[in-house]
Amino acid sequence: MLMILLVLQLAGPLMVTVVALMQLAPTWLERVEEFGPGVGRLTVPAAALVAPLLLTVFLVATLVSGALVTPRADLAGELGDVLSGIQLRDLLVTWLRTSVFFAIICAWCVRRCRLGLWRQVPQGEIVSELLNHGIVLILLLKLVWIVAVDPIKLQ
């Protein structure tokens, strides 16, 4: 139950969004430079659609790594307990949260890339600022989600 709480409620969307931001920020900068300011109309929906897939991969990786450290005699029982603890509603809410986080981060990054290129800031500096400010924005989104949208219930 604790792993489900950690992966789905606390760390999952946050980790997926941070790792994706680190991987995709340079790509988004290149797309803005190549295709211009309208690239957000394609990139933001694509980011929202790919986020649940990335979270599912993260969840599977967590389950597999948990199974690898479990003694073999308890493997089937532990895996069954973990999978039975996952509720569809929690999974859907987590997918939605990850999509929203990633779409907001993508839109923000595209906007910041556009401004940086317009101001003729070096590309390395733009990407560095995207990563620094993006992580803070992700943490703020997480805080708003926990406080306003879906408070964590420990029962």
CSV table of N, CA and C in Angstrom, one decimal:
chain,number,residue,atom,x,y,z
A,1,MET,N,0.8,-1.2,0.0
A,1,MET,CA,0.0,0.0,0.0
A,1,MET,C,0.9,1.3,0.0
A,2,LEU,N,2.0,1.2,0.7
A,2,LEU,CA,2.9,2.4,0.8
A,2,LEU,C,3.5,2.6,-0.6
A,3,MET,N,3.8,1.6,-1.3
A,3,MET,CA,4.4,1.8,-2.7
A,3,MET,C,3.4,2.4,-3.6
A,4,ILE,N,2.1,2.0,-3.5
A,4,ILE,CA,1.1,2.6,-4.3
A,4,ILE,C,0.9,4.1,-4.0
A,5,LEU,N,0.9,4.4,-2.7
A,5,LEU,CA,0.8,5.8,-2.3
A,5,LEU,C,2.0,6.6,-2.8
A,6,LEU,N,3.2,6.1,-2.7
A,6,LEU,CA,4.4,6.8,-3.2
A,6,LEU,C,4.4,7.0,-4.7
A,7,VAL,N,4.1,5.9,-5.4
A,7,VAL,CA,4.2,6.0,-6.9
A,7,VAL,C,3.1,6.8,-7.5
A,8,LEU,N,1.8,6.5,-7.1
A,8,LEU,CA,0.7,7.1,-7.7
A,8,LEU,C,0.4,8.5,-7.2
A,9,GLN,N,0.5,8.6,-5.9
A,9,GLN,CA,0.0,9.9,-5.3
A,9,GLN,C,1.1,10.9,-5.1
A,10,LEU,N,2.3,10.5,-4.7
A,10,LEU,CA,3.3,11.5,-4.3
A,10,LEU,C,4.4,11.7,-5.4
A,11,ALA,N,5.1,10.6,-5.8
A,11,ALA,CA,6.3,10.8,-6.6
A,11,ALA,C,6.1,10.5,-8.1
A,12,GLY,N,5.1,9.7,-8.5
A,12,GLY,CA,5.0,9.3,-9.9
A,12,GLY,C,4.9,10.5,-10.8
A,13,PRO,N,3.8,11.3,-10.8
A,13,PRO,CA,3.7,12.4,-11.7
A,13,PRO,C,4.8,13.4,-11.6
A,14,LEU,N,5.3,13.6,-10.4
A,14,LEU,CA,6.4,14.5,-10.3
A,14,LEU,C,7.7,14.0,-10.9
A,15,MET,N,8.0,12.8,-10.7
A,15,MET,CA,9.3,12.2,-11.3
A,15,MET,C,9.2,12.1,-12.8
A,16,VAL,N,8.0,11.7,-13.3
A,16,VAL,CA,7.8,11.6,-14.7
A,16,VAL,C,8.0,12.9,-15.4
A,17,THR,N,7.4,13.9,-14.8
A,17,THR,CA,7.4,15.3,-15.4
A,17,THR,C,8.8,15.8,-15.4
A,18,VAL,N,9.5,15.7,-14.3
A,18,VAL,CA,10.9,16.2,-14.2
A,18,VAL,C,11.8,15.5,-15.2
A,19,VAL,N,11.7,14.2,-15.2
A,19,VAL,CA,12.6,13.4,-16.2
A,19,VAL,C,12.3,13.8,-17.6
A,20,ALA,N,11.0,13.9,-17.9
A,20,ALA,CA,10.6,14.3,-19.3
A,20,ALA,C,11.0,15.7,-19.6
A,21,LEU,N,10.9,16.6,-18.7
A,21,LEU,CA,11.4,18.0,-18.9
A,21,LEU,C,12.9,18.0,-19.2
A,22,MET,N,13.7,17.2,-18.4
A,22,MET,CA,15.1,17.2,-18.7
A,22,MET,C,15.4,16.6,-20.1
A,23,GLN,N,14.7,15.7,-20.5
A,23,GLN,CA,14.9,15.1,-21.8
A,23,GLN,C,14.4,15.9,-23.0
A,24,LEU,N,13.3,16.6,-22.8
A,24,LEU,CA,12.6,17.2,-23.9
A,24,LEU,C,12.8,18.7,-24.0
A,25,ALA,N,13.3,19.4,-23.0
A,25,ALA,CA,13.5,20.8,-23.1
A,25,ALA,C,14.4,21.2,-24.3
A,26,PRO,N,15.5,20.5,-24.6
A,26,PRO,CA,16.3,20.9,-25.8
A,26,PRO,C,15.5,20.7,-27.1
A,27,THR,N,14.7,19.6,-27.1
A,27,THR,CA,13.9,19.3,-28.3
A,27,THR,C,12.9,20.4,-28.5
A,28,TRP,N,12.2,20.8,-27.4
A,28,TRP,CA,11.2,21.9,-27.6
A,28,TRP,C,11.9,23.2,-28.1
A,29,LEU,N,13.1,23.5,-27.6
A,29,LEU,CA,13.8,24.7,-28.1
A,29,LEU,C,14.1,24.6,-29.5
A,30,GLU,N,14.5,23.4,-30.0
A,30,GLU,CA,14.8,23.2,-31.4
A,30,GLU,C,13.5,23.4,-32.3
A,31,ARG,N,12.4,22.8,-31.7
A,31,ARG,CA,11.2,22.9,-32.5
A,31,ARG,C,10.7,24.4,-32.6
A,32,VAL,N,10.8,25.1,-31.5
A,32,VAL,CA,10.4,26.5,-31.5
A,32,VAL,C,11.3,27.3,-32.5
A,33,GLU,N,12.6,27.0,-32.5
A,33,GLU,CA,13.5,27.7,-33.4
A,33,GLU,C,13.2,27.3,-34.9
A,34,GLU,N,12.8,26.1,-35.1
A,34,GLU,CA,12.6,25.6,-36.5
A,34,GLU,C,11.2,26.0,-37.0
A,35,PHE,N,10.2,25.8,-36.2
A,35,PHE,CA,8.8,25.9,-36.7
A,35,PHE,C,8.2,27.2,-36.3
A,36,GLY,N,8.7,28.0,-35.4
A,36,GLY,CA,8.2,29.2,-35.0
A,36,GLY,C,7.2,29.1,-33.8
A,37,PRO,N,6.5,30.2,-33.6
A,37,PRO,CA,5.7,30.3,-32.4
A,37,PRO,C,4.4,29.4,-32.3
A,38,GLY,N,4.0,28.9,-33.5
A,38,GLY,CA,2.8,28.1,-33.5
A,38,GLY,C,3.1,26.6,-33.1
A,39,VAL,N,4.3,26.3,-32.8
A,39,VAL,CA,4.6,24.9,-32.5
A,39,VAL,C,3.9,24.4,-31.2
A,40,GLY,N,3.5,25.3,-30.3
A,40,GLY,CA,2.8,24.9,-29.1
A,40,GLY,C,1.5,24.2,-29.4
A,41,ARG,N,0.8,24.5,-30.5
A,41,ARG,CA,-0.5,23.9,-30.8
A,41,ARG,C,-0.3,22.4,-31.1
A,42,LEU,N,0.8,22.0,-31.5
A,42,LEU,CA,1.1,20.6,-31.7
A,42,LEU,C,1.8,19.9,-30.5
A,43,THR,N,2.7,20.6,-29.9
A,43,THR,CA,3.5,20.0,-28.9
A,43,THR,C,2.8,19.8,-27.6
A,44,VAL,N,1.9,20.8,-27.2
A,44,VAL,CA,1.2,20.7,-25.9
A,44,VAL,C,0.3,19.5,-25.9
A,45,PRO,N,-0.6,19.3,-26.9
A,45,PRO,CA,-1.5,18.1,-26.8
A,45,PRO,C,-0.7,16.8,-26.9
A,46,ALA,N,0.4,16.8,-27.6
A,46,ALA,CA,1.2,15.6,-27.7
A,46,ALA,C,1.8,15.3,-26.3
A,47,ALA,N,2.3,16.3,-25.6
A,47,ALA,CA,2.8,16.1,-24.3
A,47,ALA,C,1.7,15.6,-23.3
A,48,ALA,N,0.5,16.1,-23.4
A,48,ALA,CA,-0.6,15.6,-22.6
A,48,ALA,C,-0.9,14.2,-22.9
A,49,LEU,N,-0.8,13.8,-24.1
A,49,LEU,CA,-1.2,12.4,-24.5
A,49,LEU,C,-0.1,11.4,-24.1
A,50,VAL,N,1.2,11.8,-24.2
A,50,VAL,CA,2.3,10.9,-23.9
A,50,VAL,C,2.5,10.7,-22.4
A,51,ALA,N,2.1,11.7,-21.6
A,51,ALA,CA,2.3,11.7,-20.1
A,51,ALA,C,1.8,10.4,-19.4
A,52,PRO,N,0.5,10.0,-19.7
A,52,PRO,CA,0.1,8.8,-19.0
A,52,PRO,C,0.9,7.5,-19.4
A,53,LEU,N,1.3,7.5,-20.7
A,53,LEU,CA,2.2,6.4,-21.1
A,53,LEU,C,3.5,6.3,-20.3
A,54,LEU,N,4.1,7.5,-20.1
A,54,LEU,CA,5.3,7.6,-19.4
A,54,LEU,C,5.1,7.2,-17.9
A,55,LEU,N,4.0,7.6,-17.3
A,55,LEU,CA,3.7,7.2,-16.0
A,55,LEU,C,3.5,5.7,-15.8
A,56,THR,N,2.8,5.1,-16.8
A,56,THR,CA,2.6,3.7,-16.8
A,56,THR,C,3.9,2.9,-16.9
A,57,VAL,N,4.8,3.4,-17.7
A,57,VAL,CA,6.2,2.8,-17.8
A,57,VAL,C,6.9,2.9,-16.4
A,58,PHE,N,6.7,4.1,-15.8
A,58,PHE,CA,7.3,4.3,-14.5
A,58,PHE,C,6.7,3.4,-13.4
A,59,LEU,N,5.4,3.2,-13.5
A,59,LEU,CA,4.7,2.3,-12.6
A,59,LEU,C,5.2,0.8,-12.8
A,60,VAL,N,5.3,0.4,-14.0
A,60,VAL,CA,5.8,-1.0,-14.3
A,60,VAL,C,7.2,-1.1,-13.9
A,61,ALA,N,8.1,-0.1,-14.1
A,61,ALA,CA,9.4,-0.2,-13.6
A,61,ALA,C,9.5,-0.3,-12.1
A,62,THR,N,8.6,0.4,-11.4
A,62,THR,CA,8.6,0.3,-10.0
A,62,THR,C,8.2,-1.0,-9.5
A,63,LEU,N,7.2,-1.6,-10.2
A,63,LEU,CA,6.7,-2.9,-9.8
A,63,LEU,C,7.8,-4.0,-10.1
A,64,VAL,N,8.4,-3.9,-11.2
A,64,VAL,CA,9.5,-4.9,-11.5
A,64,VAL,C,10.7,-4.7,-10.5
A,65,SER,N,11.1,-3.5,-10.2
A,65,SER,CA,12.2,-3.4,-9.3
A,65,SER,C,11.8,-3.8,-7.9
A,66,GLY,N,10.5,-3.6,-7.5
A,66,GLY,CA,10.1,-4.1,-6.2
A,66,GLY,C,10.0,-5.6,-6.2
A,67,ALA,N,9.7,-6.2,-7.3
A,67,ALA,CA,9.6,-7.7,-7.4
A,67,ALA,C,11.0,-8.3,-7.4
A,68,LEU,N,12.0,-7.6,-7.9
A,68,LEU,CA,13.4,-8.1,-7.9
A,68,LEU,C,14.0,-8.1,-6.6
A,69,VAL,N,13.6,-7.3,-5.7
A,69,VAL,CA,14.2,-7.3,-4.3
A,69,VAL,C,13.4,-8.1,-3.3
A,70,THR,N,12.2,-8.6,-3.8
A,70,THR,CA,11.4,-9.5,-2.9
A,70,THR,C,11.9,-10.9,-3.0
A,71,PRO,N,12.0,-11.6,-1.9
A,71,PRO,CA,12.3,-13.1,-2.0
A,71,PRO,C,11.4,-13.8,-2.9
A,72,ARG,N,12.0,-14.8,-3.6
A,72,ARG,CA,11.2,-15.5,-4.7
A,72,ARG,C,10.0,-16.2,-4.1
A,73,ALA,N,10.0,-16.7,-2.9
A,73,ALA,CA,8.9,-17.4,-2.4
A,73,ALA,C,7.7,-16.5,-2.2
A,74,ASP,N,7.9,-15.2,-2.0
A,74,ASP,CA,6.8,-14.2,-1.7
A,74,ASP,C,6.5,-13.4,-3.0
A,75,LEU,N,7.1,-13.6,-4.1
A,75,LEU,CA,7.0,-12.8,-5.3
A,75,LEU,C,5.5,-12.7,-5.8
A,76,ALA,N,4.9,-13.9,-6.0
A,76,ALA,CA,3.5,-13.9,-6.5
A,76,ALA,C,2.6,-13.2,-5.5
A,77,GLY,N,2.8,-13.5,-4.2
A,77,GLY,CA,1.9,-12.9,-3.2
A,77,GLY,C,2.1,-11.4,-3.1
A,78,GLU,N,3.3,-10.9,-3.1
A,78,GLU,CA,3.6,-9.5,-3.0
A,78,GLU,C,3.0,-8.8,-4.3
A,79,LEU,N,3.3,-9.3,-5.4
A,79,LEU,CA,2.8,-8.7,-6.7
A,79,LEU,C,1.3,-8.7,-6.7
A,80,GLY,N,0.6,-9.7,-6.2
A,80,GLY,CA,-0.8,-9.7,-6.1
A,80,GLY,C,-1.3,-8.7,-5.2
A,81,ASP,N,-0.7,-8.6,-4.0
A,81,ASP,CA,-1.1,-7.6,-3.1
A,81,ASP,C,-1.0,-6.2,-3.6
A,82,VAL,N,0.1,-5.9,-4.3
A,82,VAL,CA,0.3,-4.6,-4.8
A,82,VAL,C,-0.7,-4.3,-5.9
A,83,LEU,N,-0.9,-5.2,-6.8
A,83,LEU,CA,-1.9,-5.0,-7.9
A,83,LEU,C,-3.3,-4.9,-7.4
A,84,SER,N,-3.6,-5.6,-6.4
A,84,SER,CA,-5.0,-5.5,-5.8
A,84,SER,C,-5.2,-4.2,-5.1
A,85,GLY,N,-4.1,-3.6,-4.7
A,85,GLY,CA,-4.3,-2.3,-4.0
A,85,GLY,C,-4.5,-1.1,-4.9
A,86,ILE,N,-4.2,-1.3,-6.2
A,86,ILE,CA,-4.4,-0.2,-7.1
A,86,ILE,C,-5.8,-0.1,-7.5
A,87,GLN,N,-6.4,1.1,-7.3
A,87,GLN,CA,-7.8,1.3,-7.6
A,87,GLN,C,-7.8,2.1,-8.9
A,88,LEU,N,-8.8,1.8,-9.8
A,88,LEU,CA,-8.9,2.4,-11.1
A,88,LEU,C,-9.1,3.9,-11.0
A,89,ARG,N,-9.9,4.4,-10.0
A,89,ARG,CA,-10.0,5.8,-9.8
A,89,ARG,C,-8.7,6.5,-9.5
A,90,ASP,N,-7.9,5.9,-8.6
A,90,ASP,CA,-6.6,6.5,-8.3
A,90,ASP,C,-5.7,6.5,-9.5
A,91,LEU,N,-5.7,5.5,-10.3
A,91,LEU,CA,-4.9,5.4,-11.5
A,91,LEU,C,-5.3,6.5,-12.5
A,92,LEU,N,-6.6,6.6,-12.7
A,92,LEU,CA,-7.1,7.6,-13.7
A,92,LEU,C,-6.8,9.0,-13.2
A,93,VAL,N,-7.0,9.3,-11.9
A,93,VAL,CA,-6.7,10.6,-11.4
A,93,VAL,C,-5.2,10.9,-11.6
A,94,THR,N,-4.3,9.9,-11.3
A,94,THR,CA,-2.9,10.1,-11.5
A,94,THR,C,-2.5,10.3,-12.9
A,95,TRP,N,-3.1,9.6,-13.9
A,95,TRP,CA,-2.9,9.8,-15.3
A,95,TRP,C,-3.3,11.3,-15.7
A,96,LEU,N,-4.5,11.7,-15.2
A,96,LEU,CA,-5.0,13.0,-15.5
A,96,LEU,C,-4.0,14.1,-14.9
A,97,ARG,N,-3.6,13.9,-13.7
A,97,ARG,CA,-2.6,14.9,-13.1
A,97,ARG,C,-1.3,14.9,-13.9
A,98,THR,N,-0.8,13.8,-14.3
A,98,THR,CA,0.4,13.8,-15.1
A,98,THR,C,0.2,14.5,-16.4
A,99,SER,N,-0.9,14.3,-17.0
A,99,SER,CA,-1.2,14.9,-18.3
A,99,SER,C,-1.2,16.4,-18.1
A,100,VAL,N,-1.9,16.9,-17.1
A,100,VAL,CA,-2.1,18.3,-16.8
A,100,VAL,C,-0.7,18.9,-16.5
A,101,PHE,N,0.1,18.3,-15.6
A,101,PHE,CA,1.4,18.8,-15.3
A,101,PHE,C,2.3,18.9,-16.5
A,102,PHE,N,2.3,17.9,-17.3
A,102,PHE,CA,3.2,17.8,-18.5
A,102,PHE,C,2.7,18.8,-19.6
A,103,ALA,N,1.4,19.0,-19.8
A,103,ALA,CA,0.9,20.0,-20.7
A,103,ALA,C,1.3,21.4,-20.3
A,104,ILE,N,1.1,21.7,-19.0
A,104,ILE,CA,1.5,23.0,-18.5
A,104,ILE,C,2.9,23.3,-18.6
A,105,ILE,N,3.8,22.3,-18.3
A,105,ILE,CA,5.2,22.5,-18.4
A,105,ILE,C,5.6,22.6,-19.8
A,106,CYS,N,5.0,21.9,-20.7
A,106,CYS,CA,5.3,22.0,-22.2
A,106,CYS,C,5.0,23.4,-22.7
A,107,ALA,N,3.8,23.8,-22.4
A,107,ALA,CA,3.3,25.2,-22.8
A,107,ALA,C,4.2,26.3,-22.3
A,108,TRP,N,4.6,26.1,-21.0
A,108,TRP,CA,5.5,27.1,-20.4
A,108,TRP,C,6.8,27.1,-21.0
A,109,CYS,N,7.4,25.9,-21.3
A,109,CYS,CA,8.7,25.8,-22.0
A,109,CYS,C,8.7,26.4,-23.4
A,110,VAL,N,7.6,26.1,-24.1
A,110,VAL,CA,7.6,26.7,-25.5
A,110,VAL,C,7.5,28.2,-25.4
A,111,ARG,N,6.8,28.7,-24.5
A,111,ARG,CA,6.7,30.2,-24.3
A,111,ARG,C,8.1,30.8,-23.9
A,112,ARG,N,8.7,30.1,-23.0
A,112,ARG,CA,10.0,30.6,-22.5
A,112,ARG,C,11.1,30.5,-23.6
A,113,CYS,N,11.0,29.4,-24.4
A,113,CYS,CA,11.9,29.3,-25.6
A,113,CYS,C,11.7,30.4,-26.6
A,114,ARG,N,10.4,30.7,-26.9
A,114,ARG,CA,10.1,31.8,-27.8
A,114,ARG,C,10.7,33.1,-27.3
A,115,LEU,N,10.5,33.4,-26.0
A,115,LEU,CA,11.0,34.6,-25.5
A,115,LEU,C,12.5,34.7,-25.5
A,116,GLY,N,13.2,33.6,-25.1
A,116,GLY,CA,14.6,33.5,-25.1
A,116,GLY,C,15.2,33.7,-26.5
A,117,LEU,N,14.6,33.1,-27.5
A,117,LEU,CA,15.1,33.2,-28.9
A,117,LEU,C,14.9,34.6,-29.4
A,118,TRP,N,13.8,35.2,-29.0
A,118,TRP,CA,13.5,36.6,-29.4
A,118,TRP,C,14.5,37.6,-28.8
A,119,ARG,N,14.9,37.3,-27.5
A,119,ARG,CA,15.9,38.1,-26.9
A,119,ARG,C,17.3,37.8,-27.3
A,120,GLN,N,17.5,36.8,-28.1
A,120,GLN,CA,18.8,36.3,-28.6
A,120,GLN,C,19.7,35.8,-27.4
A,121,VAL,N,19.1,35.1,-26.5
A,121,VAL,CA,19.8,34.5,-25.4
A,121,VAL,C,20.4,33.2,-26.0
A,122,PRO,N,21.7,32.8,-25.6
A,122,PRO,CA,22.3,31.6,-26.0
A,122,PRO,C,21.4,30.4,-25.7
A,123,GLN,N,21.4,29.4,-26.5
A,123,GLN,CA,20.5,28.2,-26.4
A,123,GLN,C,20.8,27.5,-25.1
A,124,GLY,N,22.1,27.3,-24.7
A,124,GLY,CA,22.5,26.6,-23.5
A,124,GLY,C,21.9,27.3,-22.3
A,125,GLU,N,21.9,28.6,-22.3
A,125,GLU,CA,21.3,29.4,-21.2
A,125,GLU,C,19.8,29.2,-21.1
A,126,ILE,N,19.1,29.2,-22.3
A,126,ILE,CA,17.7,29.0,-22.3
A,126,ILE,C,17.3,27.6,-21.7
A,127,VAL,N,18.0,26.6,-22.1
A,127,VAL,CA,17.7,25.2,-21.6
A,127,VAL,C,18.0,25.2,-20.1
A,128,SER,N,19.1,25.8,-19.7
A,128,SER,CA,19.4,25.8,-18.2
A,128,SER,C,18.3,26.5,-17.4
A,129,GLU,N,17.8,27.6,-17.9
A,129,GLU,CA,16.7,28.3,-17.3
A,129,GLU,C,15.4,27.4,-17.3
A,130,LEU,N,15.2,26.8,-18.4
A,130,LEU,CA,14.0,25.9,-18.5
A,130,LEU,C,14.1,24.8,-17.4
A,131,LEU,N,15.2,24.2,-17.2
A,131,LEU,CA,15.3,23.2,-16.2
A,131,LEU,C,15.2,23.7,-14.8
A,132,ASN,N,15.9,24.8,-14.5
A,132,ASN,CA,15.8,25.4,-13.2
A,132,ASN,C,14.4,25.9,-12.8
A,133,HIS,N,13.9,26.7,-13.7
A,133,HIS,CA,12.5,27.2,-13.4
A,133,HIS,C,11.4,26.2,-13.6
A,134,GLY,N,11.7,25.2,-14.5
A,134,GLY,CA,10.7,24.2,-14.7
A,134,GLY,C,10.5,23.3,-13.5
A,135,ILE,N,11.6,22.9,-12.8
A,135,ILE,CA,11.5,22.1,-11.6
A,135,ILE,C,10.7,22.8,-10.5
A,136,VAL,N,11.0,24.1,-10.4
A,136,VAL,CA,10.2,24.9,-9.4
A,136,VAL,C,8.8,25.0,-9.7
A,137,LEU,N,8.5,25.2,-11.0
A,137,LEU,CA,7.1,25.2,-11.5
A,137,LEU,C,6.4,23.8,-11.2
A,138,ILE,N,7.1,22.8,-11.4
A,138,ILE,CA,6.5,21.4,-11.2
A,138,ILE,C,6.2,21.3,-9.7
A,139,LEU,N,7.1,21.7,-8.8
A,139,LEU,CA,6.9,21.6,-7.4
A,139,LEU,C,5.7,22.5,-7.0
A,140,LEU,N,5.6,23.7,-7.6
A,140,LEU,CA,4.4,24.5,-7.3
A,140,LEU,C,3.1,23.9,-7.8
A,141,LEU,N,3.1,23.3,-8.9
A,141,LEU,CA,1.9,22.6,-9.4
A,141,LEU,C,1.6,21.4,-8.5
A,142,LYS,N,2.5,20.7,-8.0
A,142,LYS,CA,2.3,19.6,-7.1
A,142,LYS,C,1.7,20.1,-5.8
A,143,LEU,N,2.2,21.2,-5.3
A,143,LEU,CA,1.7,21.8,-4.0
A,143,LEU,C,0.2,22.3,-4.2
A,144,VAL,N,0.0,22.9,-5.4
A,144,VAL,CA,-1.4,23.4,-5.6
A,144,VAL,C,-2.3,22.2,-5.7
A,145,TRP,N,-1.9,21.1,-6.4
A,145,TRP,CA,-2.7,19.9,-6.5
A,145,TRP,C,-3.0,19.3,-5.1
A,146,ILE,N,-2.0,19.2,-4.3
A,146,ILE,CA,-2.1,18.6,-3.0
A,146,ILE,C,-3.1,19.4,-2.1
A,147,VAL,N,-2.9,20.7,-2.1
A,147,VAL,CA,-3.7,21.6,-1.3
A,147,VAL,C,-5.1,21.8,-1.8
A,148,ALA,N,-5.2,22.1,-3.1
A,148,ALA,CA,-6.5,22.6,-3.6
A,148,ALA,C,-7.3,21.5,-4.3
A,149,VAL,N,-6.7,20.7,-5.1
A,149,VAL,CA,-7.5,19.8,-5.9
A,149,VAL,C,-7.8,18.4,-5.3
A,150,ASP,N,-6.7,17.8,-4.8
A,150,ASP,CA,-6.9,16.4,-4.3
A,150,ASP,C,-6.0,16.2,-3.0
A,151,PRO,N,-6.5,16.6,-1.9
A,151,PRO,CA,-5.6,16.4,-0.7
A,151,PRO,C,-5.4,14.9,-0.4
A,152,ILE,N,-4.2,14.6,0.1
A,152,ILE,CA,-3.8,13.2,0.3
A,152,ILE,C,-4.5,12.7,1.5
A,153,LYS,N,-5.1,11.5,1.4
A,153,LYS,CA,-5.8,10.9,2.5
A,153,LYS,C,-4.9,9.7,3.0
A,154,LEU,N,-4.5,9.7,4.2
A,154,LEU,CA,-3.7,8.6,4.7
A,154,LEU,C,-4.4,7.4,5.3
A,155,GLN,N,-5.7,7.3,5.0
A,155,GLN,CA,-6.5,6.2,5.6
A,155,GLN,C,-6.7,5.1,4.6
